[in-house]
Amino acid sequence: MMKKLKITETSLRDGHQSLIATRLTTSEILPILDKIDKVGYYSLEVWGGATFDACIRFLNEDPWERLRAIRKKVKNTKLQMLIRGQNLLGYKHYADDVVEAFVKKSLENGIDIIRAFDALNDYRNLETTIKSVKKYKGHCQGCIAYTTSEIHTINYFVGKVLELEKLGVDSICIKDMAGILMPEVGYELIKEIKKVSKLPLELHSHCTGGIAQILYMKAIEAGVDIIDTAISPFSQGTSQPPTEVFVELLKGTSRDTKLNMELLGEVADYFKPIKEKYRKEGILNPKVMDVEPKTLVYQVPGGMLSNLMSQLEQQKALDRYEDVLKEIPKVRKDLGYPPLVTPLSQMVGTQAVLNVLLGERYKVVPKEIKDYVRGYYGSTPAPIDKIVQKKIIGDEEVITCRPADLIEPSMKQFKKEIGKLAKSEEDVLMYALFPENARKFLEERDKPAVEEYEINLFI
C-alpha cells in the first residue's frame, strides 16, 4: 500500500528564486513562519541555491542570520537547503576543507536536510559533501540531474541512483530543473528506481514547459514519496506546481497529504500582496509566468531563457533568439551532453550566443568552457567531440582525476585574506564563496553607527 504523500514547500527558496530573482527579505519571511510550521509539511526549502548570494549582493542581509532566525521560528518542520556539491553555492569547485566547513556550519545553524547535486552527475564531486553531511549528523539527499540525450536513458539514471546509494545518501531526488521530464517517462523512471532502491524518492520539477502538474500526478501514481511544490502566489511559471492544488486533489485518497488546507489559505493570503509589490516594482517579470513549450524542444530551463534574451538584448540581436535556441542542443552534443543546470546552463548558453553572433562556431570560447573541456568540472556524460575539443584546447591534456584533488586546502588562506573583518567561521565562508560582495558587506557591517544628533550638526 502507498503511504501518504509528503510535500516539501519551496516558496522560501526556489519559488521566489524562480519568480522574483530571490528577493524575498527575511522580514517578509519571518511573520508567516508560525503558520507555515503548523501546516504539516515534510520539509521547508529555505536556504541555498541563490539565496546566500542574493542576501549579501542585493538585500544587505547576513544569510547566516536569516537561517538562524528561521530556525528559531520553525520548531516542527525540517529545514532544507540546496548545494551544488563541490561548487557549494558558488560557480567553481572549492577545496575539500571549505566544503566540509560549509556543511558543518549549515547544519549547526539550523539545516536538517542538504540536497546536493552535481551538474554533470559526476558523483566524485559529491563525495566530500555526502561524507561531511553524515559526519555532522545531517540528512543528505543526493540528486540525479535529469536531462535528455541519446545516453540519458532510464537505465542510465537508475545506475546513478545505485551510485548515490553506495555513497551513503539518505534519500534520492529526481531534479528536473528544466521541467522536461515527460509524464510517462517519469512514471517509468520512478517505477524502475523503486525496484532497486528502498530510499525515499522525491521529485522536483518546474512548470516552465507546461507539463509539471501532469508529471506529478503520474509520479504520485508510480509511488513517489515526496514532491516539491510552492504556495500558490509563488508557484507556476518557472517555479513549481501549487501546493494547494495537490492537497485538494489527493484529499480522501490513499495518498492524502493531510496538510492543513485552512492554514495554507492563510499562508497564500499573506504572500499575495508581497507578490503584487514585486510585480509593481518590475522584479516579477511577466515573462517568467509564461508557459514556454520550446523548453520541451530545446531543453532550456526558464531562467536560462531569460538570461539568453538579456544577453541578446545587450547586443541588439534579439532577432537571433531562435537561432540561439537551435544552437544550444548542438553545443550540448559537442560538449558531451551536459545537463543544463547551474553553472553549465549559463556556460552552454553563452557559448551558443557567441557561436551565432560571431558567425563561426567556437571562434571565441570563454575560460569556463575551456576549463570544462580540460576536465576541471568533472567527467562529461558522453565524450566531447574530438574536433571541437581540439579547436577549444588544442593538444592540451585532459585531467581524469577528481577535480578537487588538485585544489589545496584553502580555509586558512581565506581567513588570512579577510582578516579582522571576519568575526566567525561563517564570515570566512561567506568570503570564500563570494569574495568581492562579502568583503563589501562585512566592511559596511562593521562601520560604526552614526547617531542622529551628530548628523544634525551638519545640517
Short mmCIF file of C-alpha atoms in Angstrom, two decimals:
data_model
loop_
_atom_site.label_atom_id
_atom_site.label_comp_id
_atom_site.label_asym_id
_atom_site.label_seq_id
_atom_site.Cartn_x
_atom_site.Cartn_y
_atom_site.Cartn_z
CA MET A 1 0.00 0.00 0.00
CA MET A 2 1.17 3.50 -0.83
CA LYS A 3 1.76 5.86 2.07
CA LYS A 4 0.50 9.42 2.33
CA LEU A 5 2.34 11.79 0.03
CA LYS A 6 4.84 14.14 1.67
CA ILE A 7 5.38 17.68 0.46
CA THR A 8 8.41 19.95 0.51
CA GLU A 9 7.43 23.63 0.32
CA THR A 10 9.80 25.58 -1.94
CA SER A 11 8.40 29.12 -1.85
CA LEU A 12 11.00 30.31 0.66
CA ARG A 13 13.85 29.31 -1.69
CA ASP A 14 13.19 28.08 -5.22
CA GLY A 15 9.72 29.63 -5.50
CA HIS A 16 10.91 33.19 -5.05
CA GLN A 17 14.26 32.47 -6.71
CA SER A 18 12.41 31.38 -9.85
CA LEU A 19 9.84 34.19 -9.95
CA ILE A 20 11.30 37.28 -8.24
CA ALA A 21 15.05 36.74 -8.55
CA THR A 22 15.44 35.64 -4.90
CA ARG A 23 14.32 38.97 -3.49
CA LEU A 24 12.17 37.90 -0.50
CA THR A 25 13.61 39.56 2.57
CA THR A 26 13.94 37.98 5.99
CA SER A 27 11.42 40.48 7.36
CA GLU A 28 8.90 39.26 4.76
CA ILE A 29 9.53 35.61 5.62
CA LEU A 30 9.52 35.59 9.42
CA PRO A 31 5.95 36.78 10.23
CA ILE A 32 4.27 33.83 8.46
CA LEU A 33 6.59 31.05 9.68
CA ASP A 34 4.49 30.14 12.71
CA LYS A 35 1.59 29.23 10.44
CA ILE A 36 3.76 27.53 7.82
CA ASP A 37 5.29 25.41 10.57
CA LYS A 38 1.84 24.10 11.54
CA VAL A 39 0.72 23.12 8.00
CA GLY A 40 2.25 19.64 8.22
CA TYR A 41 4.92 19.84 5.54
CA TYR A 42 7.66 17.22 5.32
CA SER A 43 10.23 20.00 4.94
CA LEU A 44 10.69 23.65 4.03
CA GLU A 45 13.33 24.59 1.48
CA VAL A 46 14.59 27.86 2.91
CA TRP A 47 18.26 28.25 2.02
CA GLY A 48 20.96 27.51 -0.51
CA GLY A 49 20.68 27.95 -4.26
CA ALA A 50 20.91 31.70 -4.94
CA THR A 51 19.59 32.83 -1.54
CA PHE A 52 23.04 33.19 0.01
CA ASP A 53 24.39 35.31 -2.83
CA ALA A 54 21.21 37.42 -3.09
CA CYS A 55 21.24 38.22 0.64
CA ILE A 56 24.65 39.84 0.54
CA ARG A 57 24.52 41.18 -3.05
CA PHE A 58 21.05 42.74 -3.14
CA LEU A 59 19.40 42.68 0.29
CA ASN A 60 22.24 43.72 2.62
CA GLU A 61 21.41 40.75 4.84
CA ASP A 62 23.59 38.17 6.53
CA PRO A 63 22.43 34.81 5.10
CA TRP A 64 23.57 33.00 8.23
CA GLU A 65 21.44 35.32 10.36
CA ARG A 66 18.48 34.58 8.10
CA LEU A 67 18.92 30.85 8.62
CA ARG A 68 19.21 31.22 12.39
CA ALA A 69 16.12 33.45 12.51
CA ILE A 70 14.09 30.93 10.50
CA ARG A 71 15.28 28.05 12.67
CA LYS A 72 14.24 29.92 15.78
CA LYS A 73 10.68 30.21 14.45
CA VAL A 74 10.30 26.76 12.86
CA LYS A 75 10.00 24.13 15.60
CA ASN A 76 8.12 21.25 13.94
CA THR A 77 9.28 21.10 10.32
CA LYS A 78 12.62 20.09 8.83
CA LEU A 79 14.62 22.82 7.12
CA GLN A 80 16.19 22.02 3.80
CA MET A 81 18.78 23.60 1.52
CA LEU A 82 20.32 23.05 -1.92
CA ILE A 83 24.04 22.97 -2.69
CA ARG A 84 25.94 22.21 -5.88
CA GLY A 85 28.27 19.59 -4.42
CA GLN A 86 31.89 20.69 -4.69
CA ASN A 87 30.65 24.07 -6.03
CA LEU A 88 28.70 24.69 -2.81
CA LEU A 89 26.70 27.87 -3.59
CA GLY A 90 29.27 29.35 -5.95
CA TYR A 91 30.24 28.67 -9.53
CA LYS A 92 33.56 26.86 -9.21
CA HIS A 93 34.98 23.93 -7.27
CA TYR A 94 36.20 24.60 -3.73
CA ALA A 95 38.73 22.70 -1.66
CA ASP A 96 37.51 19.83 0.49
CA ASP A 97 38.16 21.71 3.74
CA VAL A 98 35.90 24.54 2.54
CA VAL A 99 33.15 22.09 1.60
CA GLU A 100 33.35 20.33 4.97
CA ALA A 101 33.37 23.59 6.91
CA PHE A 102 30.37 24.91 4.98
CA VAL A 103 28.35 21.73 5.52
CA LYS A 104 29.22 21.72 9.23
CA LYS A 105 28.16 25.34 9.73
CA SER A 106 24.97 24.89 7.69
CA LEU A 107 23.88 22.05 9.95
CA GLU A 108 24.94 23.88 13.11
CA ASN A 109 22.94 26.94 12.13
CA GLY A 110 19.71 25.04 11.59
CA ILE A 111 19.61 22.98 8.39
CA ASP A 112 18.32 19.39 8.67
CA ILE A 113 18.40 18.20 5.05
CA ILE A 114 21.07 19.05 2.50
CA ARG A 115 20.09 18.32 -1.08
CA ALA A 116 23.23 18.03 -3.18
CA PHE A 117 23.64 17.74 -6.92
CA ASP A 118 26.46 17.80 -9.44
CA ALA A 119 25.82 19.46 -12.78
CA LEU A 120 27.40 16.51 -14.64
CA ASN A 121 26.09 13.74 -12.39
CA ASP A 122 29.76 13.02 -11.69
CA TYR A 123 29.39 11.85 -8.11
CA ARG A 124 33.08 12.17 -7.33
CA ASN A 125 32.06 15.82 -6.92
CA LEU A 126 29.57 14.84 -4.20
CA GLU A 127 31.83 12.57 -2.14
CA THR A 128 33.06 15.25 0.27
CA THR A 129 29.59 16.74 0.66
CA ILE A 130 28.00 13.40 1.46
CA LYS A 131 30.75 12.39 3.90
CA SER A 132 30.53 15.77 5.64
CA VAL A 133 26.74 15.71 5.98
CA LYS A 134 26.91 12.24 7.52
CA LYS A 135 29.84 13.19 9.76
CA TYR A 136 27.86 16.08 11.25
CA LYS A 137 24.62 14.09 11.62
CA GLY A 138 22.56 15.64 8.83
CA HIS A 139 20.29 14.07 6.21
CA CYS A 140 21.92 14.02 2.78
CA GLN A 141 19.68 13.88 -0.27
CA GLY A 142 21.52 13.01 -3.48
CA CYS A 143 20.21 14.19 -6.84
CA ILE A 144 20.08 12.84 -10.32
CA ALA A 145 20.11 15.95 -12.55
CA TYR A 146 17.59 14.96 -15.21
CA THR A 147 18.19 15.70 -18.86
CA THR A 148 17.60 14.01 -22.20
CA SER A 149 20.02 12.75 -24.83
CA GLU A 150 20.87 9.52 -26.58
CA ILE A 151 22.78 8.37 -23.49
CA HIS A 152 20.43 9.64 -20.77
CA THR A 153 18.21 6.59 -20.65
CA ILE A 154 16.15 5.23 -17.76
CA ASN A 155 18.87 2.63 -17.18
CA TYR A 156 21.47 5.41 -17.02
CA PHE A 157 19.56 7.21 -14.26
CA VAL A 158 18.80 4.01 -12.34
CA GLY A 159 22.54 3.33 -12.37
CA LYS A 160 23.14 6.82 -10.97
CA VAL A 161 20.71 6.11 -8.12
CA LEU A 162 22.70 2.99 -7.23
CA GLU A 163 25.92 5.05 -7.25
CA LEU A 164 24.37 7.52 -4.82
CA GLU A 165 23.14 4.72 -2.58
CA LYS A 166 26.67 3.30 -2.37
CA LEU A 167 27.96 6.73 -1.35
CA GLY A 168 25.61 6.68 1.64
CA VAL A 169 22.88 9.21 0.84
CA ASP A 170 19.67 9.10 2.91
CA SER A 171 17.25 9.86 0.10
CA ILE A 172 17.13 10.49 -3.64
CA CYS A 173 15.79 13.44 -5.62
CA ILE A 174 14.95 13.45 -9.31
CA LYS A 175 15.93 17.04 -10.12
CA ASP A 176 14.08 18.04 -13.28
CA MET A 177 15.43 21.59 -13.33
CA ALA A 178 14.24 22.39 -16.86
CA GLY A 179 10.75 20.91 -16.47
CA ILE A 180 11.28 18.49 -19.38
CA LEU A 181 10.61 15.10 -17.77
CA MET A 182 7.67 13.70 -19.73
CA PRO A 183 4.93 12.23 -17.51
CA GLU A 184 5.06 8.69 -18.92
CA VAL A 185 8.86 8.65 -18.75
CA GLY A 186 8.68 9.94 -15.18
CA TYR A 187 6.26 7.18 -14.26
CA GLU A 188 8.54 4.51 -15.70
CA LEU A 189 11.68 6.05 -14.15
CA ILE A 190 10.13 6.11 -10.68
CA LYS A 191 8.88 2.54 -11.02
CA GLU A 192 12.35 1.34 -12.03
CA ILE A 193 14.08 3.26 -9.23
CA LYS A 194 11.64 1.78 -6.72
CA LYS A 195 12.60 -1.72 -7.89
CA VAL A 196 16.26 -1.24 -7.00
CA SER A 197 16.22 1.18 -4.06
CA LYS A 198 14.27 1.49 -0.83
CA LEU A 199 15.47 5.04 -0.21
CA PRO A 200 12.79 7.75 -0.04
CA LEU A 201 12.32 9.26 -3.50
CA GLU A 202 11.50 12.93 -4.11
CA LEU A 203 10.57 14.71 -7.34
CA HIS A 204 11.48 18.30 -8.16
CA SER A 205 10.29 19.95 -11.37
CA HIS A 206 9.34 23.33 -12.85
CA CYS A 207 6.23 24.45 -14.70
CA THR A 208 8.16 26.17 -17.49
CA GLY A 209 7.20 23.68 -20.20
CA GLY A 210 3.60 23.27 -19.06
CA ILE A 211 3.75 19.59 -18.06
CA ALA A 212 4.86 19.57 -14.40
CA GLN A 213 1.41 19.03 -12.88
CA ILE A 214 0.71 16.09 -15.20
CA LEU A 215 4.16 14.71 -14.36
CA TYR A 216 3.44 15.00 -10.63
CA MET A 217 0.18 13.08 -10.95
CA LYS A 218 1.93 10.25 -12.82
CA ALA A 219 4.74 10.30 -10.24
CA ILE A 220 2.22 10.03 -7.39
CA GLU A 221 0.61 7.11 -9.19
CA ALA A 222 4.03 5.48 -9.56
CA GLY A 223 4.72 5.75 -5.83
CA VAL A 224 6.98 8.78 -5.42
CA ASP A 225 7.35 9.57 -1.71
CA ILE A 226 7.75 13.37 -1.75
CA ILE A 227 7.02 16.18 -4.22
CA ASP A 228 8.27 19.77 -4.30
CA THR A 229 5.53 22.39 -4.54
CA ALA A 230 5.21 26.13 -3.88
CA ILE A 231 2.39 28.02 -2.19
CA SER A 232 0.19 29.40 -4.99
CA PRO A 233 1.42 33.04 -5.15
CA PHE A 234 4.95 31.79 -5.78
CA SER A 235 4.03 28.79 -7.93
CA GLN A 236 3.82 28.01 -11.65
CA GLY A 237 5.63 29.88 -14.42
CA THR A 238 9.28 28.98 -13.91
CA SER A 239 8.52 27.81 -10.35
CA GLN A 240 6.95 24.59 -9.03
CA PRO A 241 3.28 23.48 -9.16
CA PRO A 242 0.99 24.96 -6.48
CA THR A 243 0.86 23.24 -3.11
CA GLU A 244 -2.88 23.72 -2.51
CA VAL A 245 -3.86 22.00 -5.76
CA PHE A 246 -2.24 18.72 -4.78
CA VAL A 247 -3.55 18.87 -1.24
CA GLU A 248 -7.09 19.16 -2.64
CA LEU A 249 -6.59 16.63 -5.43
CA LEU A 250 -5.39 13.93 -3.05
CA LYS A 251 -7.83 14.56 -0.22
CA GLY A 252 -9.59 11.34 0.77
CA THR A 253 -7.27 9.13 -1.33
CA SER A 254 -4.57 6.70 -0.20
CA ARG A 255 -2.02 9.46 -0.92
CA ASP A 256 -3.83 12.14 1.12
CA THR A 257 -1.18 14.64 2.26
CA LYS A 258 -3.11 15.53 5.45
CA LEU A 259 -1.86 19.12 5.13
CA ASN A 260 -3.96 21.82 6.78
CA MET A 261 -5.82 23.50 3.92
CA GLU A 262 -7.14 26.33 6.09
CA LEU A 263 -3.62 27.31 7.10
CA LEU A 264 -2.44 27.01 3.50
CA GLY A 265 -5.12 29.54 2.56
CA GLU A 266 -3.82 31.94 5.20
CA VAL A 267 -0.24 31.47 4.00
CA ALA A 268 -1.31 32.16 0.42
CA ASP A 269 -3.23 35.28 1.51
CA TYR A 270 -0.13 36.53 3.31
CA PHE A 271 2.08 36.20 0.22
CA LYS A 272 -0.37 37.63 -2.35
CA PRO A 273 0.26 41.32 -1.56
CA ILE A 274 4.01 40.65 -1.30
CA LYS A 275 4.00 39.14 -4.77
CA GLU A 276 1.94 42.10 -6.02
CA LYS A 277 4.50 44.50 -4.58
CA TYR A 278 7.27 42.82 -6.58
CA ARG A 279 5.07 42.83 -9.68
CA LYS A 280 4.59 46.60 -9.39
CA GLU A 281 8.31 47.11 -8.82
CA GLY A 282 9.05 45.21 -12.03
CA ILE A 283 11.04 42.50 -10.26
CA LEU A 284 8.39 39.93 -11.14
CA ASN A 285 8.88 39.87 -14.91
CA PRO A 286 5.61 38.76 -16.61
CA LYS A 287 7.67 36.54 -18.91
CA VAL A 288 8.55 34.15 -16.06
CA MET A 289 4.85 33.31 -15.72
CA ASP A 290 4.50 32.27 -19.36
CA VAL A 291 4.37 28.63 -20.43
CA GLU A 292 7.21 28.06 -22.88
CA PRO A 293 6.76 24.80 -24.84
CA LYS A 294 10.10 25.45 -26.56
CA THR A 295 11.61 24.28 -23.29
CA LEU A 296 10.50 20.77 -24.23
CA VAL A 297 12.17 21.03 -27.64
CA TYR A 298 15.42 22.77 -26.71
CA GLN A 299 15.60 21.55 -23.07
CA VAL A 300 16.42 25.05 -21.85
CA PRO A 301 15.43 25.94 -18.25
CA GLY A 302 13.26 29.03 -17.80
CA GLY A 303 15.97 31.02 -16.04
CA MET A 304 18.35 30.27 -18.89
CA LEU A 305 15.78 31.52 -21.43
CA SER A 306 15.53 34.91 -19.73
CA ASN A 307 19.33 35.10 -19.43
CA LEU A 308 19.71 34.43 -23.17
CA MET A 309 17.19 37.15 -24.00
CA SER A 310 19.09 39.57 -21.77
CA GLN A 311 22.41 38.77 -23.49
CA LEU A 312 20.87 39.23 -26.92
CA GLU A 313 19.16 42.49 -25.93
CA GLN A 314 22.51 43.89 -24.80
CA GLN A 315 23.95 43.01 -28.21
CA LYS A 316 20.86 44.40 -30.01
CA ALA A 317 20.40 40.95 -31.51
CA LEU A 318 17.03 39.74 -30.22
CA ASP A 319 16.16 38.74 -33.78
CA ARG A 320 18.72 35.91 -33.42
CA TYR A 321 16.88 34.34 -30.45
CA GLU A 322 15.53 31.38 -32.45
CA ASP A 323 18.97 30.76 -33.96
CA VAL A 324 20.49 30.62 -30.47
CA LEU A 325 17.81 28.21 -29.25
CA LYS A 326 18.60 25.89 -32.17
CA GLU A 327 22.33 26.16 -31.47
CA ILE A 328 22.05 25.12 -27.82
CA PRO A 329 21.33 21.39 -28.49
CA LYS A 330 24.24 21.35 -30.95
CA VAL A 331 26.62 22.79 -28.34
CA ARG A 332 25.33 20.27 -25.79
CA LYS A 333 26.04 17.39 -28.16
CA ASP A 334 29.52 18.74 -28.97
CA LEU A 335 30.31 19.01 -25.25
CA GLY A 336 29.15 15.53 -24.26
CA TYR A 337 25.50 16.26 -23.36
CA PRO A 338 25.94 18.15 -20.07
CA PRO A 339 22.65 18.69 -18.19
CA LEU A 340 21.55 22.32 -18.43
CA VAL A 341 21.75 23.28 -14.79
CA THR A 342 23.88 25.87 -12.96
CA PRO A 343 26.66 26.54 -13.84
CA LEU A 344 26.58 24.58 -17.12
CA SER A 345 23.33 26.12 -18.36
CA GLN A 346 24.93 29.57 -18.28
CA MET A 347 28.12 28.27 -19.91
CA VAL A 348 26.40 26.41 -22.74
CA GLY A 349 24.02 29.32 -23.34
CA THR A 350 26.85 31.85 -23.58
CA GLN A 351 28.76 29.62 -26.00
CA ALA A 352 25.66 29.25 -28.18
CA VAL A 353 25.21 33.05 -28.26
CA LEU A 354 28.87 33.53 -29.26
CA ASN A 355 28.65 30.87 -31.98
CA VAL A 356 25.58 32.52 -33.52
CA LEU A 357 26.58 36.18 -33.24
CA LEU A 358 30.16 35.68 -34.46
CA GLY A 359 29.08 33.54 -37.39
CA GLU A 360 31.73 30.91 -36.63
CA ARG A 361 31.35 28.11 -34.11
CA TYR A 362 33.88 28.23 -31.23
CA LYS A 363 35.73 31.21 -32.70
CA VAL A 364 35.65 32.68 -29.19
CA VAL A 365 35.45 30.35 -26.19
CA PRO A 366 35.02 31.55 -22.57
CA LYS A 367 37.52 30.39 -19.96
CA GLU A 368 34.81 28.36 -18.19
CA ILE A 369 34.15 26.30 -21.32
CA LYS A 370 37.88 25.73 -21.80
CA ASP A 371 38.17 24.51 -18.21
CA TYR A 372 35.15 22.26 -18.74
CA VAL A 373 36.79 20.69 -21.80
CA ARG A 374 40.03 20.30 -19.80
CA GLY A 375 38.10 18.20 -17.27
CA TYR A 376 38.05 20.70 -14.40
CA TYR A 377 34.30 20.34 -13.85
CA GLY A 378 34.35 16.55 -13.88
CA SER A 379 33.70 13.71 -16.26
CA THR A 380 31.29 14.50 -19.11
CA PRO A 381 28.27 12.20 -19.60
CA ALA A 382 29.41 11.37 -23.16
CA PRO A 383 32.77 12.00 -24.84
CA ILE A 384 33.37 15.54 -26.12
CA ASP A 385 33.53 15.82 -29.90
CA LYS A 386 37.23 15.41 -30.76
CA ILE A 387 37.27 18.12 -33.44
CA VAL A 388 35.57 20.60 -31.12
CA GLN A 389 37.93 19.64 -28.28
CA LYS A 390 40.98 20.31 -30.44
CA LYS A 391 39.57 23.65 -31.56
CA ILE A 392 38.97 24.70 -27.95
CA ILE A 393 42.10 23.47 -26.14
CA GLY A 394 44.38 22.18 -28.88
CA ASP A 395 46.57 19.29 -27.71
CA GLU A 396 46.30 20.10 -24.01
CA GLU A 397 45.96 17.10 -21.73
CA VAL A 398 42.55 16.49 -20.16
CA ILE A 399 42.57 15.64 -16.45
CA THR A 400 40.85 12.44 -15.36
CA CYS A 401 41.16 12.74 -11.58
CA ARG A 402 38.52 14.19 -9.28
CA PRO A 403 38.91 17.95 -9.94
CA ALA A 404 39.01 18.86 -6.24
CA ASP A 405 42.08 16.64 -5.80
CA LEU A 406 44.02 19.43 -7.50
CA ILE A 407 42.85 22.12 -5.03
CA GLU A 408 44.93 22.73 -1.92
CA PRO A 409 43.20 23.27 1.46
CA SER A 410 42.01 26.86 1.46
CA MET A 411 40.30 27.84 4.71
CA LYS A 412 43.46 29.22 6.34
CA GLN A 413 44.20 31.32 3.27
CA PHE A 414 40.66 32.71 3.13
CA LYS A 415 40.82 33.54 6.84
CA LYS A 416 44.11 35.35 6.32
CA GLU A 417 42.77 37.29 3.33
CA ILE A 418 39.61 38.57 5.02
CA GLY A 419 41.42 39.22 8.31
CA LYS A 420 39.65 41.07 11.11
CA LEU A 421 36.54 41.70 9.04
CA ALA A 422 35.58 38.08 9.77
CA LYS A 423 34.12 37.69 13.24
CA SER A 424 33.29 33.99 12.78
CA GLU A 425 33.95 30.99 10.57
CA GLU A 426 30.61 31.76 8.90
CA ASP A 427 32.04 35.12 7.81
CA VAL A 428 35.13 33.40 6.40
CA LEU A 429 32.91 31.04 4.42
CA MET A 430 30.88 33.98 3.12
CA TYR A 431 34.13 35.49 1.85
CA ALA A 432 35.33 32.16 0.40
CA LEU A 433 32.21 31.82 -1.73
CA PHE A 434 31.68 35.43 -2.79
CA PRO A 435 34.88 37.39 -2.08
CA GLU A 436 34.02 40.76 -3.59
CA ASN A 437 30.45 41.06 -2.36
CA ALA A 438 31.22 39.52 1.04
CA ARG A 439 34.08 41.94 1.68
CA LYS A 440 31.84 44.87 0.82
CA PHE A 441 29.06 43.51 3.06
CA LEU A 442 31.40 42.88 6.00
CA GLU A 443 33.00 46.33 5.68
CA GLU A 444 29.58 48.00 5.75
CA ARG A 445 28.50 45.87 8.69
CA ASP A 446 31.49 46.94 10.73
CA LYS A 447 31.05 50.66 10.19
CA PRO A 448 30.06 52.35 13.46
CA ALA A 449 26.51 53.65 13.60
CA VAL A 450 26.30 57.44 13.43
CA GLU A 451 23.98 58.98 15.99
CA GLU A 452 21.18 61.15 14.64
CA TYR A 453 22.23 64.18 16.67
CA GLU A 454 25.72 64.01 15.17
CA ILE A 455 24.26 64.09 11.66
CA ASN A 456 22.04 67.03 12.60
CA LEU A 457 25.12 69.08 13.49
CA PHE A 458 25.99 69.22 9.80
CA ILE A 459 22.54 70.14 8.51
#
